[in-house]
XYZ file of C-alpha atoms in Angstrom:
777
model
C 35.664 91.329 205.417
C 36.463 94.703 203.637
C 37.468 97.822 205.167
C 35.521 100.964 204.455
C 36.770 103.826 203.016
C 37.189 106.979 205.142
C 35.731 109.819 203.288
C 37.736 112.995 202.874
C 37.226 115.702 205.391
C 34.848 118.107 204.209
C 36.563 121.141 202.455
C 39.827 119.249 201.811
C 40.833 118.084 198.352
C 42.071 114.553 197.814
C 45.969 114.088 197.596
C 47.457 112.965 194.312
C 50.589 110.632 193.939
C 53.676 112.970 193.737
C 55.459 113.408 190.090
C 59.154 113.320 189.551
C 60.705 116.778 189.366
C 62.027 118.304 186.239
C 65.530 118.048 187.519
C 65.078 114.156 187.858
C 63.678 113.921 184.561
C 66.435 115.927 183.040
C 69.059 113.854 184.939
C 67.189 110.633 183.555
C 67.124 111.991 180.073
C 70.721 112.952 180.304
C 71.821 109.534 181.462
C 70.067 107.945 178.595
C 71.464 110.325 176.364
C 75.034 109.716 177.782
C 74.649 106.038 177.416
C 73.454 106.248 173.665
C 76.272 108.567 172.973
C 78.659 106.153 174.806
C 77.506 103.423 172.785
C 77.894 105.468 169.500
C 81.263 106.765 170.623
C 82.429 102.967 171.500
C 81.116 101.929 168.017
C 82.819 104.879 166.311
C 85.949 104.208 167.991
C 85.896 100.558 167.099
C 85.162 101.419 163.499
C 88.000 104.057 163.486
C 90.313 101.720 165.055
C 89.536 99.153 162.586
C 89.967 101.655 159.579
C 93.368 102.705 161.213
C 94.776 99.344 161.403
C 93.402 98.227 158.096
C 95.205 101.095 156.026
C 98.186 101.281 158.295
C 98.832 97.564 158.132
C 97.881 96.991 154.474
C 98.878 98.619 151.351
C 99.652 102.235 152.804
C 100.248 104.143 149.575
C 99.506 104.137 145.835
C 103.081 103.635 144.713
C 103.658 104.387 141.003
C 105.389 101.696 138.718
C 109.152 102.761 138.317
C 110.524 102.241 134.779
C 114.329 101.865 134.376
C 116.665 101.992 131.287
C 119.201 99.325 130.797
C 122.070 99.292 133.168
C 125.531 100.097 131.872
C 127.730 97.096 131.965
C 131.457 97.871 132.320
C 134.165 95.221 131.206
C 137.784 95.569 130.181
C 138.213 95.687 126.648
C 134.832 97.518 126.094
C 134.683 100.220 123.354
C 133.569 103.300 125.816
C 134.432 106.959 125.515
C 135.304 108.565 128.763
C 132.837 111.496 127.843
C 130.078 109.114 127.205
C 130.797 107.425 130.686
C 130.674 110.916 132.193
C 127.277 111.457 130.426
C 125.849 108.213 131.831
C 127.225 109.143 135.478
C 125.737 112.667 135.300
C 122.313 110.983 134.010
C 122.622 108.855 137.359
C 123.263 112.221 139.342
C 126.744 111.274 140.584
C 128.799 113.846 142.271
C 132.224 114.552 140.672
C 134.520 115.397 143.566
C 138.341 115.359 144.561
C 138.020 112.022 146.512
C 135.267 109.518 145.982
C 134.618 108.404 149.511
C 131.203 107.271 149.544
C 128.429 105.888 147.027
C 127.347 108.245 144.362
C 130.768 110.088 144.098
C 133.293 110.106 141.075
C 136.860 111.187 140.829
C 137.911 112.060 137.348
C 141.284 112.324 135.454
C 142.522 112.347 132.018
C 142.650 108.574 131.510
C 141.314 107.307 134.713
C 138.235 107.348 136.785
C 137.485 106.121 140.251
C 133.804 105.413 140.720
C 131.942 104.673 144.020
C 128.967 102.958 142.714
C 125.777 102.873 144.588
C 124.862 99.226 143.996
C 121.362 98.039 143.040
C 119.192 95.138 143.551
C 118.597 93.481 140.182
C 115.969 90.848 139.527
C 118.815 88.399 138.776
C 120.805 89.355 141.854
C 121.990 92.367 143.714
C 125.021 94.395 142.586
C 126.964 95.516 145.585
C 128.336 99.200 145.876
C 131.923 99.325 144.661
C 134.742 101.607 144.910
C 136.472 100.742 141.773
C 139.208 102.518 139.481
C 138.726 102.362 135.667
C 141.478 102.798 133.221
C 141.191 104.124 129.699
C 143.168 103.960 126.509
C 141.707 106.186 123.737
C 138.164 105.034 123.369
C 138.615 101.785 125.096
C 138.003 100.645 128.817
C 141.211 98.643 129.495
C 141.032 97.663 133.119
C 138.772 97.596 136.263
C 140.047 97.126 139.899
C 138.363 97.313 143.170
C 139.484 99.196 146.209
C 142.060 96.110 147.124
C 143.446 96.296 143.592
C 141.836 93.003 142.480
C 140.527 92.576 138.761
C 137.043 92.906 138.090
C 135.618 91.157 135.068
C 132.248 92.810 134.915
C 130.538 95.509 136.710
C 126.974 96.841 136.475
C 126.037 100.492 137.370
C 122.451 101.069 138.507
C 119.914 101.484 135.919
C 118.715 105.122 135.161
C 115.217 105.755 136.375
C 113.364 107.033 133.333
C 109.809 107.667 134.601
C 106.702 106.131 136.330
C 103.303 105.237 135.796
C 101.139 107.560 138.286
C 97.738 107.137 140.064
C 94.918 109.247 139.268
C 95.888 111.348 142.336
C 99.079 112.216 140.524
C 101.093 111.572 143.927
C 104.492 110.276 143.613
C 107.073 108.804 146.358
C 110.069 106.834 146.730
C 109.619 104.796 149.918
C 112.219 104.717 152.441
C 113.116 102.942 155.833
C 113.826 104.856 158.998
C 117.176 102.949 159.280
C 118.208 104.076 155.571
C 117.505 107.946 156.506
C 120.564 110.097 156.821
C 121.811 111.098 160.125
C 120.024 113.956 161.854
C 116.864 113.600 159.583
C 114.607 112.084 162.191
C 115.948 114.452 164.912
C 115.650 117.438 162.755
C 111.841 116.656 162.127
C 111.285 115.900 165.565
C 112.939 119.045 166.835
C 111.044 121.292 164.277
C 107.739 119.978 164.325
C 107.122 117.877 167.483
C 109.682 117.913 170.314
C 107.599 115.953 172.741
C 106.978 113.398 169.934
C 108.663 110.380 172.027
C 106.681 111.412 175.284
C 103.151 112.117 174.406
C 100.415 109.411 173.367
C 99.488 111.125 169.955
C 98.017 114.510 171.341
C 99.734 117.154 173.057
C 97.190 118.996 175.336
C 99.928 121.521 176.357
C 100.773 122.080 172.780
C 96.814 122.504 172.078
C 96.583 125.181 174.940
C 99.462 126.997 173.881
C 98.242 127.246 170.225
C 94.807 128.335 171.375
C 96.318 131.266 173.680
C 98.292 132.384 170.683
C 95.710 132.231 168.276
C 93.048 134.018 170.596
C 95.852 136.925 171.271
C 96.177 137.176 167.540
C 92.528 137.079 166.736
C 93.311 134.540 163.755
C 94.658 131.154 163.228
C 98.558 131.630 163.280
C 99.662 128.388 165.126
C 98.815 124.674 165.231
C 99.222 122.429 168.287
C 99.221 119.423 166.269
C 101.637 116.571 166.979
C 103.610 114.478 164.406
C 101.029 111.700 164.910
C 98.114 114.258 164.129
C 99.640 115.521 161.040
C 99.922 111.911 159.866
C 96.462 111.243 160.730
C 95.378 114.325 158.751
C 97.506 113.603 155.725
C 96.936 109.929 155.824
C 93.391 109.397 156.525
C 91.466 112.744 156.764
C 91.782 116.073 154.716
C 93.705 119.285 154.972
C 90.470 121.191 155.696
C 90.697 123.530 158.781
C 87.313 122.567 160.375
C 86.576 121.933 163.965
C 84.985 118.503 163.151
C 88.088 117.300 161.301
C 90.177 118.476 164.205
C 88.089 116.645 167.009
C 88.196 113.598 164.737
C 91.927 113.906 164.497
C 92.541 113.517 168.181
C 91.040 110.017 168.991
C 92.558 108.702 165.841
C 95.883 109.959 166.784
C 95.819 108.262 170.081
C 94.540 104.979 168.730
C 97.337 105.066 166.164
C 99.772 105.512 169.059
C 98.000 102.801 171.045
C 98.936 100.108 168.329
C 102.254 101.094 166.834
C 105.368 102.371 168.171
C 106.984 105.602 167.692
C 109.617 104.637 164.955
C 106.885 102.993 163.065
C 104.840 106.176 163.066
C 107.722 108.450 162.169
C 108.805 106.152 159.245
C 105.224 106.491 157.974
C 105.463 110.384 158.338
C 108.688 110.509 156.322
C 107.174 108.647 153.512
C 103.688 110.580 153.589
C 104.379 114.263 154.132
C 103.881 116.525 151.229
C 107.012 118.304 150.153
C 106.396 120.149 146.834
C 104.692 120.042 143.530
C 106.266 119.121 139.957
C 103.726 120.239 137.478
C 100.659 118.161 138.111
C 102.516 115.574 140.161
C 102.511 115.881 144.015
C 105.873 115.124 145.836
C 105.254 112.973 148.950
C 107.910 111.797 151.264
C 111.554 112.606 151.882
C 112.833 109.968 149.575
C 111.565 111.692 146.464
C 111.940 115.054 147.660
C 115.692 114.322 147.892
C 115.844 113.307 144.148
C 113.415 116.261 143.150
C 115.497 119.008 144.977
C 119.004 117.626 144.964
C 119.131 114.653 142.453
C 120.400 112.413 144.954
C 119.218 109.485 146.978
C 118.145 110.461 150.550
C 121.050 108.483 152.271
C 123.588 110.566 150.471
C 122.235 114.047 151.661
C 124.328 116.178 153.998
C 123.345 117.993 157.138
C 122.619 121.316 155.343
C 120.243 119.409 152.869
C 118.598 117.412 155.572
C 117.887 120.733 157.561
C 116.362 122.363 154.449
C 113.951 119.446 153.703
C 112.952 119.393 157.478
C 112.321 122.966 157.467
C 110.213 122.802 154.305
C 107.586 120.444 155.873
C 105.929 123.689 157.564
C 105.188 125.064 153.989
C 106.465 123.479 150.877
C 105.297 126.129 148.689
C 106.212 129.186 151.094
C 109.751 127.760 151.471
C 110.281 126.484 147.863
C 113.929 126.908 147.561
C 113.921 127.489 143.644
C 111.037 130.367 143.958
C 112.062 131.771 147.330
C 115.668 130.965 148.015
C 115.984 133.588 150.552
C 113.059 132.375 152.731
C 114.387 128.731 152.211
C 117.942 129.791 153.482
C 116.515 131.506 156.481
C 114.282 128.485 157.328
C 117.098 125.981 156.858
C 119.474 128.079 159.215
C 116.770 128.133 161.852
C 116.600 124.341 161.711
C 120.309 124.068 162.112
C 120.230 126.600 164.930
C 117.477 124.413 166.602
C 119.442 121.261 166.380
C 122.562 123.060 167.734
C 120.799 124.340 170.796
C 119.332 120.812 171.348
C 122.894 119.528 171.442
C 122.070 117.202 168.420
C 125.232 118.757 166.262
C 128.382 120.179 167.359
C 129.502 123.946 167.024
C 131.672 123.044 163.973
C 128.869 121.084 162.349
C 126.674 124.057 162.811
C 129.146 126.510 161.487
C 130.043 124.411 158.414
C 126.416 123.728 157.523
C 125.319 127.333 157.965
C 128.119 128.339 155.320
C 126.933 125.914 152.624
C 124.581 127.183 149.832
C 121.259 125.646 149.571
C 122.531 123.092 147.051
C 119.538 122.695 145.017
C 119.728 121.478 141.309
C 118.437 123.916 138.696
C 116.913 121.391 136.559
C 114.329 119.625 138.447
C 114.913 116.297 136.698
C 117.895 115.277 134.459
C 116.328 112.197 133.081
C 113.116 111.118 134.910
C 110.511 111.677 132.107
C 112.965 112.813 129.726
C 112.088 109.987 127.244
C 108.297 110.545 126.702
C 108.096 108.758 123.251
C 109.940 105.358 124.788
C 108.047 105.604 127.987
C 104.747 105.755 125.893
C 105.700 102.537 124.024
C 106.550 100.931 127.443
C 103.132 101.674 128.877
C 101.199 100.517 125.854
C 103.092 97.087 126.208
C 102.486 96.875 129.900
C 98.820 97.604 129.647
C 98.367 94.566 127.381
C 99.317 92.462 130.359
C 98.516 94.488 133.784
C 95.611 96.435 135.011
C 96.022 99.997 135.309
C 95.544 99.993 138.987
C 98.353 97.691 139.336
C 100.604 99.684 137.362
C 99.847 102.821 139.295
C 99.597 101.552 142.854
C 101.477 98.423 143.398
C 105.284 99.787 143.018
C 105.996 97.569 140.298
C 109.686 97.828 138.750
C 109.932 97.681 135.077
C 113.375 97.075 133.398
C 113.553 98.204 129.802
C 116.091 98.146 126.831
C 116.488 101.735 126.538
C 119.943 102.872 125.909
C 120.278 106.411 127.129
C 123.443 106.973 125.300
C 121.974 105.848 121.901
C 119.029 107.933 122.831
C 120.870 110.883 123.163
C 123.019 110.482 120.238
C 119.847 110.029 118.155
C 118.273 113.240 119.593
C 121.512 115.113 118.865
C 121.788 113.596 115.237
C 118.248 114.680 114.540
C 118.595 118.119 115.988
C 121.827 118.752 114.107
C 120.601 117.568 110.749
C 117.070 119.299 110.633
C 119.026 122.661 111.424
C 121.252 121.975 108.515
C 118.271 121.188 106.294
C 116.402 124.427 107.444
C 119.631 126.556 106.734
C 119.948 124.866 103.389
C 116.284 125.039 102.174
C 115.062 128.106 104.315
C 111.274 128.378 104.170
C 110.688 125.292 102.218
C 111.894 123.132 105.063
C 109.992 124.920 107.991
C 107.425 122.973 110.254
C 109.607 119.899 109.724
C 108.720 116.891 112.028
C 110.324 113.736 112.560
C 110.441 110.342 114.210
C 113.048 107.677 114.637
C 113.331 104.046 115.791
C 116.701 102.522 116.821
C 117.121 98.739 117.527
C 119.749 96.012 118.147
C 119.422 93.627 114.849
C 120.991 90.875 116.845
C 118.458 90.867 119.839
C 115.349 92.869 118.627
C 115.590 95.267 121.445
C 114.418 98.891 120.975
C 117.326 101.002 122.286
C 116.045 104.525 121.407
C 112.642 105.968 120.165
C 111.953 109.782 118.816
C 108.368 110.577 118.516
C 108.708 114.088 117.441
C 111.042 116.949 117.025
C 110.422 118.148 120.389
C 112.012 115.033 122.081
C 111.466 116.168 125.665
C 107.745 116.889 125.579
C 104.950 114.459 125.719
C 102.446 114.572 122.612
C 101.477 112.928 119.415
C 104.007 109.961 119.221
C 104.694 109.840 115.416
C 107.018 106.676 115.898
C 104.033 104.662 116.934
C 100.913 106.403 115.664
C 102.072 108.363 112.395
C 100.866 106.376 109.580
C 102.606 107.626 106.385
C 103.143 106.271 103.017
C 106.466 104.354 103.043
C 107.437 104.777 99.369
C 110.330 102.768 98.319
C 110.868 101.180 101.782
C 108.510 98.540 100.395
C 110.774 97.539 97.680
C 112.948 95.079 99.412
C 109.863 93.055 99.938
C 108.814 93.103 96.559
C 112.456 91.883 95.335
C 112.507 89.256 98.198
C 109.254 87.803 97.011
C 110.678 87.670 93.371
C 114.058 85.987 94.600
C 111.961 83.377 96.530
C 110.229 82.582 93.358
C 113.536 81.823 91.494
C 114.531 85.187 90.385
C 118.261 85.987 90.697
C 120.418 89.259 91.231
C 121.151 89.091 87.450
C 117.495 88.502 86.259
C 116.944 91.170 83.683
C 114.161 93.688 84.275
C 112.581 95.976 81.948
C 112.434 99.354 83.159
C 109.965 100.990 80.503
C 106.436 102.633 80.786
C 103.636 100.381 81.285
C 100.099 100.763 82.835
C 97.478 98.583 84.743
C 93.845 99.161 84.134
C 92.020 99.135 87.656
C 88.665 97.815 88.491
C 87.109 101.214 88.607
C 88.135 102.005 85.187
C 91.172 104.210 86.040
C 94.653 103.707 84.832
C 97.729 103.048 87.026
C 100.862 104.174 85.309
C 104.068 104.322 87.366
C 106.932 106.741 86.598
C 110.549 106.860 87.622
C 111.539 109.707 89.971
C 113.717 111.215 87.075
C 111.028 110.648 84.598
C 113.198 108.736 82.358
C 113.247 104.979 81.474
C 116.420 103.069 81.474
C 115.908 99.835 79.251
C 116.854 96.509 80.463
C 118.746 96.328 84.000
C 119.777 93.723 86.254
C 117.459 93.047 89.261
C 120.082 94.249 91.671
C 120.803 97.304 89.817
C 116.920 98.192 89.824
C 116.916 97.941 93.407
C 120.043 99.769 94.086
C 118.992 102.748 91.934
C 115.230 102.373 93.062
C 113.683 102.469 89.666
C 109.857 102.417 89.799
C 108.981 101.105 86.414
C 110.971 97.871 86.650
C 109.935 97.273 90.285
C 106.072 97.757 89.435
C 106.593 95.335 86.610
C 108.446 92.684 88.768
C 105.857 92.996 91.369
C 102.920 92.452 88.986
C 104.676 89.360 87.528
C 105.277 87.936 90.930
C 101.625 88.758 92.060
C 100.356 91.176 94.758
C 99.311 88.354 96.998
C 102.684 87.086 97.198
C 104.238 90.595 97.914
C 101.514 91.021 100.874
C 102.544 87.666 102.117
C 106.043 88.640 102.329
C 105.317 92.061 103.995
C 103.212 90.200 106.636
C 106.092 87.605 107.200
C 108.510 90.365 107.603
C 106.576 92.056 110.230
C 103.629 94.143 108.772
C 100.457 93.433 110.985
C 97.788 95.703 109.762
C 95.621 94.963 106.743
C 97.243 95.489 103.483
C 95.128 96.291 100.124
C 96.010 94.432 96.910
C 96.426 97.673 94.727
C 99.199 97.826 92.306
C 100.243 101.166 93.994
C 101.245 98.928 97.150
C 104.256 98.086 94.974
C 105.748 101.657 95.223
C 104.770 102.299 98.822
C 101.370 103.843 98.888
C 100.554 101.666 102.015
C 100.944 103.641 105.184
C 102.922 102.119 107.952
C 104.400 103.523 111.270
C 108.207 103.719 111.845
C 107.945 101.157 114.598
C 106.369 98.870 112.024
C 109.127 99.368 109.299
C 111.683 98.836 112.039
C 110.289 95.430 112.659
C 110.155 94.440 109.012
C 113.823 95.445 108.472
C 114.798 93.766 111.527
C 113.674 90.564 109.844
C 115.924 91.339 106.913
C 118.695 92.224 109.098
C 118.423 88.945 111.129
C 118.739 86.785 108.148
C 115.015 85.980 107.727
C 114.420 85.426 111.503
C 111.569 87.344 112.792
C 112.313 88.874 116.142
C 109.300 90.607 118.072
C 110.871 94.046 119.013
C 111.476 94.106 122.615
C 111.048 97.055 124.754
C 110.676 95.542 128.316
C 113.231 93.088 129.586
C 111.499 92.119 133.140
C 108.899 93.181 135.376
C 109.121 92.668 139.358
C 106.967 93.597 142.109
C 108.173 96.146 144.879
C 109.961 93.384 146.668
C 112.112 92.188 143.630
C 110.046 89.048 142.937
C 109.829 88.491 139.322
C 106.327 88.960 137.498
C 107.147 88.893 133.772
C 110.221 88.102 131.725
C 110.461 88.883 128.044
C 113.176 86.527 126.700
C 114.592 86.705 123.317
C 112.696 84.817 120.640
C 112.706 84.376 116.838
C 111.023 82.456 114.118
C 112.219 81.691 110.642
C 110.074 83.646 108.174
C 112.307 83.700 104.936
C 114.973 81.368 104.150
C 118.458 82.904 104.812
C 119.786 82.033 101.286
C 117.144 84.350 99.843
C 117.637 86.800 102.560
C 121.449 86.860 101.747
C 120.658 87.965 98.235
C 118.718 90.884 99.339
C 121.186 91.908 101.845
C 123.839 92.108 99.116
C 121.599 94.340 97.096
C 120.843 96.582 100.228
C 124.645 96.981 100.685
C 124.898 98.072 96.976
C 122.219 100.634 97.737
C 124.735 102.339 100.015
C 127.748 101.487 97.891
C 126.653 102.596 94.605
C 122.883 103.404 94.653
C 120.657 106.090 96.196
C 122.299 105.963 99.511
C 125.891 106.340 98.310
C 126.273 109.614 100.016
C 126.626 107.914 103.385
C 130.344 107.139 102.576
C 131.153 110.853 102.392
C 130.664 110.949 106.203
C 130.926 107.497 107.390
C 134.260 105.350 107.035
C 134.312 103.077 104.034
C 135.268 100.037 106.102
C 131.915 100.503 107.953
C 129.649 98.233 105.898
C 125.909 99.335 105.811
C 122.831 98.107 104.238
C 119.672 99.959 103.772
C 116.958 101.652 101.679
C 115.916 105.080 100.920
C 112.205 105.915 100.466
C 110.259 108.965 99.206
C 106.486 109.091 99.010
C 104.378 110.088 96.215
C 104.794 114.123 95.697
C 107.680 114.076 97.970
C 105.600 114.411 101.159
C 107.678 111.849 103.260
C 111.242 111.277 103.405
C 112.567 107.873 104.783
C 115.790 105.770 105.368
C 115.991 102.355 106.985
C 119.238 100.791 107.246
C 121.375 98.513 109.613
C 124.943 97.695 110.546
C 126.259 95.004 112.458
C 124.720 96.057 115.867
C 122.619 98.882 114.915
C 119.147 99.419 112.895
C 117.480 102.640 112.591
C 114.566 103.815 110.684
C 114.026 107.604 110.229
C 111.215 109.609 109.073
C 111.088 113.361 108.035
C 107.714 115.144 107.013
C 105.242 117.702 107.966
C 102.002 116.940 109.955
C 100.025 118.960 107.315
C 101.358 116.690 104.616
C 103.050 119.446 102.857
C 105.509 118.745 100.063
C 109.105 118.514 101.081
C 112.287 120.163 99.287
C 114.253 116.922 99.444
C 113.919 113.003 98.859
C 114.769 110.115 101.364
C 118.360 110.417 100.374
C 118.635 114.245 100.888
C 116.498 114.256 104.285
C 116.036 111.180 106.364
C 119.446 109.590 105.189
C 121.257 112.675 106.728
C 119.731 112.080 109.915
C 120.588 108.283 109.774
C 124.085 109.182 108.610
C 124.807 111.469 111.614
C 123.361 109.088 114.125
C 125.775 106.287 112.854
C 128.643 108.769 112.882
C 128.015 109.463 116.485
C 127.134 106.019 117.484
C 130.152 104.355 115.952
C 128.639 100.794 115.233
C 130.270 97.658 114.130
C 130.294 96.984 110.337
C 127.561 94.697 109.031
C 129.216 91.465 107.963
C 126.425 89.106 106.030
C 126.348 85.355 107.194
C 127.032 83.340 104.297
C 124.581 80.480 104.446
C 125.672 77.039 103.197
C 123.435 77.279 100.102
C 125.068 80.356 98.577
C 127.971 80.482 96.210
C 129.489 83.499 94.777
C 130.066 83.778 90.922
C 131.892 86.345 88.783
C 129.389 87.782 86.360
C 129.902 89.927 83.470
C 127.661 93.107 84.276
C 126.865 94.157 80.610
C 125.280 90.604 79.632
C 124.626 89.026 83.157
C 126.743 86.010 82.121
C 129.450 84.057 83.774
C 132.744 85.907 83.614
C 136.160 85.847 85.145
C 137.525 88.122 87.882
C 140.265 89.240 85.358
C 137.693 90.215 82.796
C 136.719 94.051 82.673
C 133.412 94.981 83.951
C 132.910 91.769 85.865
C 131.666 91.660 89.457
C 131.360 88.841 91.942
C 127.603 88.194 92.961
C 125.909 85.468 95.357
C 123.479 82.822 94.011
C 121.651 80.099 95.531
C 123.613 77.130 94.598
C 122.587 76.054 91.090
C 120.951 79.128 89.964
C 124.009 80.985 88.493
C 124.017 81.255 84.652
C 126.059 78.231 83.033
C 126.649 80.384 79.859
C 130.096 82.234 80.017
C 130.963 85.372 78.121
C 134.055 85.517 76.100
C 136.298 88.346 77.372
C 139.472 87.164 75.323
C 141.114 85.015 78.285
C 141.637 82.215 75.969
C 144.110 83.894 73.487
C 147.925 83.113 73.649
C 148.751 86.581 75.127
C 146.172 86.151 77.984
C 147.386 82.819 78.708
C 151.124 83.823 78.870
C 150.232 86.909 81.048
C 148.384 84.430 83.436
C 151.158 82.056 83.712
C 153.714 84.708 84.425
C 151.364 86.198 87.232
C 150.837 82.813 88.722
C 154.598 82.105 88.690
C 155.401 85.041 90.659
C 152.441 84.649 92.914
């Protein structure tokens, strides 16, 4: 039975259910918002935590590949001038002191040097740091002994760093470990930048409050409250923008970093990350690279006053730049020293001594790093054939090259001296000269030096690799080699008379000699030595253009060669590096050796990635090449390059060929000794005419380089199938060493002339004289 509803009293309104108050609704809304923000915050922190751990534990920095020159090997009996050793040591930034008591120091005397080497981890094993005494006699290293007086048979100095391959950000750094840092560096950094570093959890609220109070009173931003951890977060993960959002994000990230990693790990990362200056468009990051940039010394060799300067520069590398603002830098350094003293980190005597020292910053920002741009360009091109650009610029690879800094320096000095002499001699006609040069070791094929232009220290157009210029008479050895391979001999008579060739387009090609004269019938070796064009062109046409092209390709030419008659006189354009490759094959007795620039590539930990071993392939029979080598030596002794012996000693046997392009626009010389091969080009970028030929220009540079380099003489290896026969120069017939006008020439066995010239040796007077000489002999 249902209950009856009691009707409301007359005059009273019905009561409605009470609704939540506005405050309650606001609280519920805030609670929901708080929960949402908490979820977002947790998710954000998880994301930030993952990002922090991923980068900090992974590849933290894009580390450029480091490119090194060859290490200088020292051994008793070595031909080495003390001045050259000093030059090498200066390039390695050794300090010349009274007593060499730590790595990187040298004591120097008139005939002795004590070197405390730094040691180096080579791909084939570590070379320890050594305190060693070197004794010299004249231009020879006679003895090497260690600190205990024991004889050392072989020692390697560390290789010179010549450059790097940088990431797009142009950041550069030399990574260091905290335990390798010099004394006081870590403490100086903590003292100056964050005294409570070892006590806080990434954020110093006391420091933030103090900074806010100072900034409010000043009415502008004058002080920051960031800890070292926050600074690392800013530099490593964020940006340098002074915004509130960046600052708020910095706080939790700093605490998360401290949650996962200990203080020393964070401090080590800071030492490698902090920005400390600018070298052109390249940013200097980390104390390791800053030490090299400002002091040309490894970080572990820095002294207290230098450590204090770098620590003080963290606050403002540009403001305290010791090269631009030495007064500010000195004041800042002394403040750091004072703070260390007040904290009891250094003694009174250490403080006084360090305060009295100068800044000690080197004037030259880098002695050799990046000083060989043409060679470094060649290295980069070779590497990019095998490695991705990102790997080269970020993985910290170590590239060991064949660059010989001593040979490079001699080549640059020879070029500079010779060009100045040419300008003085020819005046305005020799203005705007450009040049390139390639130096190799004919025994190994290694490229020892490379010059890409007259301004050897500046990056730009690399003429050694990219300047394609008509090679002139440098092509002739290939023509004569092709002929010798077809059965011609050095005494084969050639006709040096005018002739013409009708070309497919109806034009006529008519070569002329440089002196505009014809020379009649000349023996083959004489035609090459004196570089006669008419006889060479006739010979090339007889042998065939295809055979000449085939020979050029076997020698090392890799670009397409057109079968035009003008090819026989050097109308083909090649680069100096390509010519060096061709002449390398000639110097190596017909074995083609790919020019080697890189020896090895390792990763950052020293594990070998690539090796470039010595390799060769027989391209021309050594008997045939031996004949050509004889003729190229005649070029230097009696032919177009005979001026070399006005400067070089007569006992230094050399072989080579001069070259002058059409209308005298290019001056060339390619030649070799026992352990050096060099190709030199002189010309103008606008292709203007030169006032000199190959012998008057490029040969001068080549000769000056060889004078400075003091190479070994070329001694041609005599193959088994070669015999030397006395020949009458006038007739080309067999002769006798006692006959006037006879000379000894090499022949492939069985190809020497059978007919003999009669020079009167069979008459009774000659027989009596021969008997008399033989009796006394």
